[in-house]
DNA sequence: CGATTTTTGCTGCAGCGCAACATGAAAATC
DNA sequence: GATTTTCATGTTGCGCTGCAGCAAAAATCG
């Protein structure tokens, strides 16, 4: 049974953001990890945009009177957030998105990337996962972590 | 019905290479495109290794007494080869592989990337394609070009 | 042969990503 | 409370990725 989430352009973003932060805090607490200011800021920057951001875009958005964080700083925060399932990397874009956390840690996630608005939706689908596993096994291959990214046009941009 | 190709470590590489070159020549002839020396060299470099190569690795391998090609030169050759279905880009590696040409132009291809030996196999599977399409549609998404890359361990490296 | 298209070479540049080391802050142990 | 250990951040530096823009050379066409 497919389950998909694509951010509607008119969704309650305030709410969606605070929910995600609350989830991140809970997740970190549960794992005895620390959601430090730096990490929180990076996550917030990603949440503020439902589009994937490149590392240097994040740096740009975190820049203020106190200067801007060094690339490595942002990358480390991103590593942490990814390790804890709060952020995904979009390989085909060299960019990152906050996770919609509509899926369990090891679920196969399908990223739907809109070519018009750039928004990224996440879908989880057991059927796809099964078919993929079967396909890999048939080649004598033991799959670890599948990456699935689909470019296309989302419903809000008139794709039909 | 899944169809998969994973290069066996003891396969006839001589043959496999010359076949691929012949295919490339045929493909280019059919499309009235030119398989120039540069393009051929890049393709040969990729064929000589069943592992994906980064652009600068290709440059390295093409370097000789006459100097080395500039990055842009290799990228242009790669663009050409990709446009004509002779080379794939492995997004998760920022690298390129020669196409096993075991699939039609628009088929969905699943890349199986061995974490041990680095070899890349290609699988084509209608079931996966169907499931993916269904999943995307359910989210109101019109898919264009899916990218599927699976890291894991291949049969020859003891994956089971 | 001359004109057009295609391909290659050259310069330069911006983003990506991390290694190695130093510093500072927090948590655990005594 | 002081010390040790652990973790997080800052600093410097560098190599890879990828392409724009322009000029020169080669192939194709009329």
mmCIF file of N, CA and C in Angstrom, chain A residues 6-121:
data_model
loop_
_atom_site.group_PDB
_atom_site.id
_atom_site.type_symbol
_atom_site.label_atom_id
_atom_site.label_comp_id
_atom_site.label_asym_id
_atom_site.label_seq_id
_atom_site.Cartn_x
_atom_site.Cartn_y
_atom_site.Cartn_z
ATOM 1 N N UNK A 6 3.428 14.663 -0.216
ATOM 2 C CA UNK A 6 3.962 15.752 -1.015
ATOM 3 C C UNK A 6 3.450 17.032 -0.387
ATOM 4 N N UNK A 7 4.322 17.938 -0.061
ATOM 5 C CA UNK A 7 3.893 19.137 0.640
ATOM 6 C C UNK A 7 2.964 19.980 -0.235
ATOM 7 N N UNK A 8 1.751 20.203 0.212
ATOM 8 C CA UNK A 8 0.838 21.081 -0.521
ATOM 9 C C UNK A 8 1.343 22.515 -0.401
ATOM 10 N N UNK A 9 1.175 23.304 -1.434
ATOM 11 C CA UNK A 9 1.720 24.669 -1.393
ATOM 12 C C UNK A 9 1.054 25.517 -0.312
ATOM 13 N N UNK A 10 -0.135 25.101 0.131
ATOM 14 C CA UNK A 10 -0.857 25.927 1.103
ATOM 15 C C UNK A 10 -0.913 25.284 2.479
ATOM 16 N N UNK A 11 0.025 24.361 2.747
ATOM 17 C CA UNK A 11 -0.040 23.669 4.024
ATOM 18 C C UNK A 11 0.391 24.602 5.159
ATOM 19 N N UNK A 12 0.066 24.193 6.359
ATOM 20 C CA UNK A 12 0.397 24.993 7.553
ATOM 21 C C UNK A 12 1.879 24.818 7.863
ATOM 22 N N UNK A 13 2.666 25.704 7.317
ATOM 23 C CA UNK A 13 4.109 25.489 7.387
ATOM 24 C C UNK A 13 4.637 25.695 8.805
ATOM 25 N N UNK A 14 4.064 26.667 9.499
ATOM 26 C CA UNK A 14 4.411 26.914 10.896
ATOM 27 C C UNK A 14 4.344 25.601 11.672
ATOM 28 N N UNK A 15 3.220 24.983 11.553
ATOM 29 C CA UNK A 15 2.936 23.749 12.245
ATOM 30 C C UNK A 15 3.870 22.639 11.777
ATOM 31 N N UNK A 16 3.990 22.526 10.487
ATOM 32 C CA UNK A 16 4.805 21.456 9.909
ATOM 33 C C UNK A 16 6.243 21.568 10.397
ATOM 34 N N UNK A 17 6.735 22.802 10.538
ATOM 35 C CA UNK A 17 8.096 23.008 11.020
ATOM 36 C C UNK A 17 8.240 22.638 12.484
ATOM 37 N N UNK A 18 7.322 23.153 13.293
ATOM 38 C CA UNK A 18 7.465 22.909 14.732
ATOM 39 C C UNK A 18 7.289 21.425 15.044
ATOM 40 N N UNK A 19 6.425 20.764 14.287
ATOM 41 C CA UNK A 19 6.270 19.318 14.456
ATOM 42 C C UNK A 19 7.585 18.610 14.181
ATOM 43 N N UNK A 20 8.229 19.024 13.096
ATOM 44 C CA UNK A 20 9.470 18.361 12.703
ATOM 45 C C UNK A 20 10.549 18.584 13.757
ATOM 46 N N UNK A 21 10.599 19.801 14.306
ATOM 47 C CA UNK A 21 11.592 20.089 15.338
ATOM 48 C C UNK A 21 11.308 19.251 16.582
ATOM 49 N N UNK A 22 10.041 19.189 16.937
ATOM 50 C CA UNK A 22 9.665 18.395 18.105
ATOM 51 C C UNK A 22 10.070 16.941 17.892
ATOM 52 N N UNK A 23 9.828 16.454 16.681
ATOM 53 C CA UNK A 23 10.197 15.075 16.370
ATOM 54 C C UNK A 23 11.702 14.881 16.480
ATOM 55 N N UNK A 24 12.445 15.854 15.992
ATOM 56 C CA UNK A 24 13.907 15.766 16.045
ATOM 57 C C UNK A 24 14.382 15.729 17.489
ATOM 58 N N UNK A 25 13.767 16.559 18.319
ATOM 59 C CA UNK A 25 14.162 16.581 19.728
ATOM 60 C C UNK A 25 13.876 15.238 20.380
ATOM 61 N N UNK A 26 12.699 14.719 20.098
ATOM 62 C CA UNK A 26 12.318 13.434 20.672
ATOM 63 C C UNK A 26 13.285 12.343 20.218
ATOM 64 N N UNK A 27 13.579 12.357 18.926
ATOM 65 C CA UNK A 27 14.456 11.360 18.351
ATOM 66 C C UNK A 27 15.839 11.404 18.999
ATOM 67 N N UNK A 28 16.346 12.590 19.180
ATOM 68 C CA UNK A 28 17.674 12.746 19.782
ATOM 69 C C UNK A 28 17.652 12.325 21.246
ATOM 70 N N UNK A 29 16.621 12.741 21.956
ATOM 71 C CA UNK A 29 16.503 12.368 23.363
ATOM 72 C C UNK A 29 16.499 10.850 23.488
ATOM 73 N N UNK A 30 15.739 10.203 22.633
ATOM 74 C CA UNK A 30 15.605 8.749 22.695
ATOM 75 C C UNK A 30 16.935 8.056 22.448
ATOM 76 N N UNK A 31 17.801 8.699 21.699
ATOM 77 C CA UNK A 31 19.071 8.071 21.367
ATOM 78 C C UNK A 31 20.227 8.656 22.162
ATOM 79 N N UNK A 32 19.911 9.524 23.076
ATOM 80 C CA UNK A 32 20.948 10.161 23.884
ATOM 81 C C UNK A 32 21.939 10.917 23.010
ATOM 82 N N UNK A 33 21.389 11.571 21.987
ATOM 83 C CA UNK A 33 22.203 12.427 21.131
ATOM 84 C C UNK A 33 21.803 13.867 21.382
ATOM 85 N N UNK A 34 22.695 14.773 21.026
ATOM 86 C CA UNK A 34 22.408 16.175 21.332
ATOM 87 C C UNK A 34 22.041 16.972 20.095
ATOM 88 N N UNK A 35 20.906 17.615 20.152
ATOM 89 C CA UNK A 35 20.506 18.501 19.054
ATOM 90 C C UNK A 35 21.032 19.895 19.380
ATOM 91 N N UNK A 36 22.289 20.088 19.068
ATOM 92 C CA UNK A 36 22.966 21.344 19.406
ATOM 93 C C UNK A 36 22.420 22.500 18.569
ATOM 94 N N UNK A 37 22.742 23.725 18.962
ATOM 95 C CA UNK A 37 22.274 24.897 18.214
ATOM 96 C C UNK A 37 22.641 24.821 16.734
ATOM 97 N N UNK A 38 23.873 24.470 16.459
ATOM 98 C CA UNK A 38 24.311 24.368 15.068
ATOM 99 C C UNK A 38 23.434 23.386 14.312
ATOM 100 N N UNK A 39 23.245 22.218 14.873
ATOM 101 C CA UNK A 39 22.468 21.179 14.199
ATOM 102 C C UNK A 39 21.027 21.622 14.018
ATOM 103 N N UNK A 40 20.513 22.280 15.038
ATOM 104 C CA UNK A 40 19.146 22.749 14.957
ATOM 105 C C UNK A 40 18.994 23.792 13.866
ATOM 106 N N UNK A 41 19.958 24.674 13.786
ATOM 107 C CA UNK A 41 19.889 25.721 12.764
ATOM 108 C C UNK A 41 19.905 25.141 11.358
ATOM 109 N N UNK A 42 20.771 24.148 11.157
ATOM 110 C CA UNK A 42 20.834 23.521 9.837
ATOM 111 C C UNK A 42 19.500 22.856 9.519
ATOM 112 N N UNK A 43 18.973 22.154 10.499
ATOM 113 C CA UNK A 43 17.678 21.495 10.284
ATOM 114 C C UNK A 43 16.590 22.520 9.981
ATOM 115 N N UNK A 44 16.604 23.613 10.716
ATOM 116 C CA UNK A 44 15.589 24.653 10.504
ATOM 117 C C UNK A 44 15.708 25.260 9.107
ATOM 118 N N UNK A 45 16.935 25.459 8.678
ATOM 119 C CA UNK A 45 17.126 26.011 7.332
ATOM 120 C C UNK A 45 16.506 25.087 6.291
ATOM 121 N N UNK A 46 16.688 23.791 6.493
ATOM 122 C CA UNK A 46 16.125 22.839 5.533
ATOM 123 C C UNK A 46 14.603 22.790 5.639
ATOM 124 N N UNK A 47 14.105 22.890 6.865
ATOM 125 C CA UNK A 47 12.657 22.840 7.047
ATOM 126 C C UNK A 47 11.980 24.070 6.439
ATOM 127 N N UNK A 48 12.685 25.202 6.512
ATOM 128 C CA UNK A 48 12.109 26.444 5.997
ATOM 129 C C UNK A 48 11.894 26.357 4.492
ATOM 130 N N UNK A 49 12.585 25.447 3.867
ATOM 131 C CA UNK A 49 12.422 25.236 2.427
ATOM 132 C C UNK A 49 12.072 23.779 2.215
ATOM 133 N N UNK A 50 11.012 23.502 1.489
ATOM 134 C CA UNK A 50 10.728 22.096 1.213
ATOM 135 C C UNK A 50 11.546 21.619 0.033
ATOM 136 N N UNK A 51 12.307 22.509 -0.525
ATOM 137 C CA UNK A 51 13.185 22.128 -1.625
ATOM 138 C C UNK A 51 14.535 21.716 -1.068
ATOM 139 N N UNK A 52 15.205 20.864 -1.780
ATOM 140 C CA UNK A 52 16.545 20.504 -1.344
ATOM 141 C C UNK A 52 17.482 21.700 -1.416
ATOM 142 N N UNK A 53 18.391 21.791 -0.452
ATOM 143 C CA UNK A 53 19.375 22.868 -0.429
ATOM 144 C C UNK A 53 20.774 22.279 -0.533
ATOM 145 N N UNK A 54 21.602 22.939 -1.293
ATOM 146 C CA UNK A 54 23.007 22.564 -1.325
ATOM 147 C C UNK A 54 23.684 23.039 -0.060
ATOM 148 N N UNK A 55 24.823 22.465 0.252
ATOM 149 C CA UNK A 55 25.521 22.808 1.487
ATOM 150 C C UNK A 55 25.835 24.302 1.536
ATOM 151 N N UNK A 56 26.205 24.852 0.419
ATOM 152 C CA UNK A 56 26.603 26.253 0.417
ATOM 153 C C UNK A 56 25.392 27.179 0.458
ATOM 154 N N UNK A 57 24.256 26.683 0.040
ATOM 155 C CA UNK A 57 23.020 27.444 0.222
ATOM 156 C C UNK A 57 22.679 27.516 1.706
ATOM 157 N N UNK A 58 22.900 26.410 2.375
ATOM 158 C CA UNK A 58 22.635 26.394 3.811
ATOM 159 C C UNK A 58 23.542 27.392 4.506
ATOM 160 N N UNK A 59 24.801 27.386 4.145
ATOM 161 C CA UNK A 59 25.753 28.332 4.719
ATOM 162 C C UNK A 59 25.243 29.758 4.522
ATOM 163 N N UNK A 60 24.800 30.016 3.303
ATOM 164 C CA UNK A 60 24.269 31.343 2.974
ATOM 165 C C UNK A 60 23.149 31.730 3.927
ATOM 166 N N UNK A 61 22.264 30.799 4.157
ATOM 167 C CA UNK A 61 21.077 31.108 4.960
ATOM 168 C C UNK A 61 21.393 31.194 6.440
ATOM 169 N N UNK A 62 22.496 30.608 6.846
ATOM 170 C CA UNK A 62 22.866 30.686 8.262
ATOM 171 C C UNK A 62 23.764 31.888 8.514
ATOM 172 N N UNK A 63 24.178 32.547 7.452
ATOM 173 C CA UNK A 63 25.078 33.688 7.623
ATOM 174 C C UNK A 63 24.342 34.839 8.295
ATOM 175 N N UNK A 64 25.007 35.453 9.229
ATOM 176 C CA UNK A 64 24.453 36.637 9.881
ATOM 177 C C UNK A 64 25.607 37.528 10.301
ATOM 178 N N UNK A 65 25.346 38.456 11.180
ATOM 179 C CA UNK A 65 26.365 39.426 11.590
ATOM 180 C C UNK A 65 27.592 38.747 12.181
ATOM 181 N N UNK A 66 27.406 37.571 12.747
ATOM 182 C CA UNK A 66 28.538 36.860 13.350
ATOM 183 C C UNK A 66 29.338 36.069 12.322
ATOM 184 N N UNK A 67 29.074 36.343 11.051
ATOM 185 C CA UNK A 67 29.783 35.604 10.032
ATOM 186 C C UNK A 67 29.023 34.354 9.625
ATOM 187 N N UNK A 68 29.659 33.540 8.800
ATOM 188 C CA UNK A 68 29.003 32.341 8.313
ATOM 189 C C UNK A 68 29.775 31.104 8.749
ATOM 190 N N UNK A 69 29.036 30.009 8.956
ATOM 191 C CA UNK A 69 29.713 28.777 9.359
ATOM 192 C C UNK A 69 30.595 28.264 8.228
ATOM 193 N N UNK A 70 31.679 27.605 8.571
ATOM 194 C CA UNK A 70 32.549 27.007 7.563
ATOM 195 C C UNK A 70 31.841 25.803 6.958
ATOM 196 N N UNK A 71 32.185 25.486 5.715
ATOM 197 C CA UNK A 71 31.554 24.332 5.056
ATOM 198 C C UNK A 71 31.592 23.089 5.927
ATOM 199 N N UNK A 72 32.753 22.802 6.473
ATOM 200 C CA UNK A 72 32.888 21.565 7.235
ATOM 201 C C UNK A 72 31.907 21.509 8.402
ATOM 202 N N UNK A 73 31.635 22.661 8.972
ATOM 203 C CA UNK A 73 30.695 22.725 10.094
ATOM 204 C C UNK A 73 29.307 22.283 9.659
ATOM 205 N N UNK A 74 28.890 22.793 8.523
ATOM 206 C CA UNK A 74 27.574 22.428 8.006
ATOM 207 C C UNK A 74 27.544 20.958 7.607
ATOM 208 N N UNK A 75 28.608 20.499 6.996
ATOM 209 C CA UNK A 75 28.651 19.093 6.596
ATOM 210 C C UNK A 75 28.572 18.172 7.804
ATOM 211 N N UNK A 76 29.210 18.590 8.873
ATOM 212 C CA UNK A 76 29.163 17.741 10.079
ATOM 213 C C UNK A 76 27.759 17.702 10.663
ATOM 214 N N UNK A 77 27.124 18.853 10.659
ATOM 215 C CA UNK A 77 25.744 18.878 11.147
ATOM 216 C C UNK A 77 24.862 18.002 10.251
ATOM 217 N N UNK A 78 25.084 18.089 8.957
ATOM 218 C CA UNK A 78 24.296 17.280 8.020
ATOM 219 C C UNK A 78 24.549 15.795 8.247
ATOM 220 N N UNK A 79 25.803 15.433 8.485
ATOM 221 C CA UNK A 79 26.124 14.036 8.760
ATOM 222 C C UNK A 79 25.342 13.544 9.969
ATOM 223 N N UNK A 80 25.359 14.363 10.996
ATOM 224 C CA UNK A 80 24.641 13.983 12.210
ATOM 225 C C UNK A 80 23.157 13.797 11.921
ATOM 226 N N UNK A 81 22.581 14.774 11.251
ATOM 227 C CA UNK A 81 21.144 14.730 10.975
ATOM 228 C C UNK A 81 20.796 13.536 10.085
ATOM 229 N N UNK A 82 21.683 13.214 9.175
ATOM 230 C CA UNK A 82 21.420 12.056 8.320
ATOM 231 C C UNK A 82 21.529 10.768 9.105
ATOM 232 N N UNK A 83 22.552 10.676 9.944
ATOM 233 C CA UNK A 83 22.725 9.469 10.746
ATOM 234 C C UNK A 83 21.501 9.209 11.608
ATOM 235 N N UNK A 84 20.837 10.260 11.983
ATOM 236 C CA UNK A 84 19.690 10.106 12.868
ATOM 237 C C UNK A 84 18.364 10.201 12.116
ATOM 238 N N UNK A 85 18.429 10.053 10.817
ATOM 239 C CA UNK A 85 17.203 9.946 10.030
ATOM 240 C C UNK A 85 16.383 11.215 9.962
ATOM 241 N N UNK A 86 17.022 12.360 10.170
ATOM 242 C CA UNK A 86 16.271 13.613 10.156
ATOM 243 C C UNK A 86 16.419 14.342 8.826
ATOM 244 N N UNK A 87 17.407 13.945 8.071
ATOM 245 C CA UNK A 87 17.698 14.601 6.799
ATOM 246 C C UNK A 87 18.085 13.543 5.774
ATOM 247 N N UNK A 88 17.680 13.763 4.540
ATOM 248 C CA UNK A 88 18.098 12.883 3.459
ATOM 249 C C UNK A 88 18.985 13.652 2.493
ATOM 250 N N UNK A 89 19.840 12.906 1.850
ATOM 251 C CA UNK A 89 20.634 13.490 0.791
ATOM 252 C C UNK A 89 20.011 13.126 -0.548
ATOM 253 N N UNK A 90 19.850 14.103 -1.421
ATOM 254 C CA UNK A 90 19.360 13.834 -2.774
ATOM 255 C C UNK A 90 20.570 13.733 -3.678
ATOM 256 N N UNK A 91 20.919 12.495 -4.027
ATOM 257 C CA UNK A 91 22.171 12.245 -4.724
ATOM 258 C C UNK A 91 22.219 12.945 -6.078
ATOM 259 N N UNK A 92 21.106 12.928 -6.765
ATOM 260 C CA UNK A 92 21.115 13.471 -8.123
ATOM 261 C C UNK A 92 21.187 14.986 -8.124
ATOM 262 N N UNK A 93 21.152 15.588 -6.944
ATOM 263 C CA UNK A 93 21.177 17.044 -6.860
ATOM 264 C C UNK A 93 22.332 17.559 -5.989
ATOM 265 N N UNK A 94 23.058 16.644 -5.375
ATOM 266 C CA UNK A 94 24.039 17.058 -4.387
ATOM 267 C C UNK A 94 23.422 18.035 -3.407
ATOM 268 N N UNK A 95 22.297 17.647 -2.862
ATOM 269 C CA UNK A 95 21.562 18.552 -1.979
ATOM 270 C C UNK A 95 20.868 17.748 -0.888
ATOM 271 N N UNK A 96 20.283 18.472 0.059
ATOM 272 C CA UNK A 96 19.724 17.830 1.244
ATOM 273 C C UNK A 96 18.307 18.329 1.518
ATOM 274 N N UNK A 97 17.474 17.441 2.043
ATOM 275 C CA UNK A 97 16.126 17.834 2.460
ATOM 276 C C UNK A 97 15.865 17.322 3.858
ATOM 277 N N UNK A 98 15.060 18.065 4.603
ATOM 278 C CA UNK A 98 14.599 17.569 5.885
ATOM 279 C C UNK A 98 13.670 16.401 5.623
ATOM 280 N N UNK A 99 13.772 15.399 6.454
ATOM 281 C CA UNK A 99 12.970 14.194 6.276
ATOM 282 C C UNK A 99 11.552 14.444 6.744
ATOM 283 N N UNK A 100 10.572 13.953 5.947
ATOM 284 C CA UNK A 100 9.179 14.104 6.343
ATOM 285 C C UNK A 100 8.799 13.160 7.475
ATOM 286 N N UNK A 101 9.741 12.361 7.925
ATOM 287 C CA UNK A 101 9.592 11.334 8.971
ATOM 288 C C UNK A 101 8.270 10.589 8.881
ATOM 289 N N UNK A 102 7.847 10.325 7.624
ATOM 290 C CA UNK A 102 6.660 9.516 7.438
ATOM 291 C C UNK A 102 7.022 8.061 7.188
ATOM 292 N N UNK A 103 8.198 7.683 7.669
ATOM 293 C CA UNK A 103 8.634 6.323 7.412
ATOM 294 C C UNK A 103 9.577 5.849 8.508
ATOM 295 N N UNK A 104 9.652 4.548 8.669
ATOM 296 C CA UNK A 104 10.545 3.979 9.674
ATOM 297 C C UNK A 104 11.985 4.079 9.222
ATOM 298 N N UNK A 105 12.882 3.840 10.139
ATOM 299 C CA UNK A 105 14.293 4.061 9.864
ATOM 300 C C UNK A 105 14.822 3.345 8.639
ATOM 301 N N UNK A 106 14.426 2.091 8.431
ATOM 302 C CA UNK A 106 15.039 1.313 7.362
ATOM 303 C C UNK A 106 14.141 1.169 6.140
ATOM 304 N N UNK A 107 13.000 1.829 6.182
ATOM 305 C CA UNK A 107 12.104 1.725 5.041
ATOM 306 C C UNK A 107 12.758 2.254 3.785
ATOM 307 N N UNK A 108 12.358 1.663 2.685
ATOM 308 C CA UNK A 108 12.798 2.175 1.399
ATOM 309 C C UNK A 108 11.986 3.421 1.073
ATOM 310 N N UNK A 109 12.663 4.469 0.755
ATOM 311 C CA UNK A 109 11.989 5.736 0.474
ATOM 312 C C UNK A 109 12.191 6.106 -0.988
ATOM 313 N N UNK A 110 11.117 6.491 -1.618
ATOM 314 C CA UNK A 110 11.190 6.964 -3.003
ATOM 315 C C UNK A 110 11.065 8.477 -2.994
ATOM 316 N N UNK A 111 12.044 9.142 -3.552
ATOM 317 C CA UNK A 111 12.006 10.599 -3.602
ATOM 318 C C UNK A 111 11.427 11.051 -4.925
ATOM 319 N N UNK A 112 10.407 11.879 -4.838
ATOM 320 C CA UNK A 112 9.767 12.428 -6.030
ATOM 321 C C UNK A 112 10.182 13.885 -6.122
ATOM 322 N N UNK A 113 10.925 14.209 -7.152
ATOM 323 C CA UNK A 113 11.516 15.533 -7.259
ATOM 324 C C UNK A 113 10.854 16.297 -8.395
ATOM 325 N N UNK A 114 10.156 17.365 -8.058
ATOM 326 C CA UNK A 114 9.439 18.123 -9.085
ATOM 327 C C UNK A 114 10.405 19.026 -9.850
ATOM 328 N N UNK A 115 10.342 18.894 -11.172
ATOM 329 C CA UNK A 115 11.266 19.672 -12.006
ATOM 330 C C UNK A 115 10.830 21.128 -12.123
ATOM 331 N N UNK A 116 9.572 21.391 -11.797
ATOM 332 C CA UNK A 116 9.091 22.760 -11.912
ATOM 333 C C UNK A 116 9.388 23.534 -10.635
ATOM 334 N N UNK A 117 8.784 23.066 -9.528
ATOM 335 C CA UNK A 117 8.899 23.845 -8.294
ATOM 336 C C UNK A 117 10.060 23.377 -7.434
ATOM 337 N N UNK A 118 10.644 22.236 -7.752
ATOM 338 C CA UNK A 118 11.801 21.764 -7.008
ATOM 339 C C UNK A 118 11.471 21.060 -5.706
ATOM 340 N N UNK A 119 10.195 21.021 -5.353
ATOM 341 C CA UNK A 119 9.806 20.375 -4.104
ATOM 342 C C UNK A 119 10.096 18.884 -4.166
ATOM 343 N N UNK A 120 10.331 18.290 -3.016
ATOM 344 C CA UNK A 120 10.622 16.870 -2.945
ATOM 345 C C UNK A 120 9.586 16.166 -2.087
ATOM 346 N N UNK A 121 8.924 15.186 -2.642
ATOM 347 C CA UNK A 121 7.991 14.372 -1.885
ATOM 348 C C UNK A 121 8.618 13.036 -1.563
#
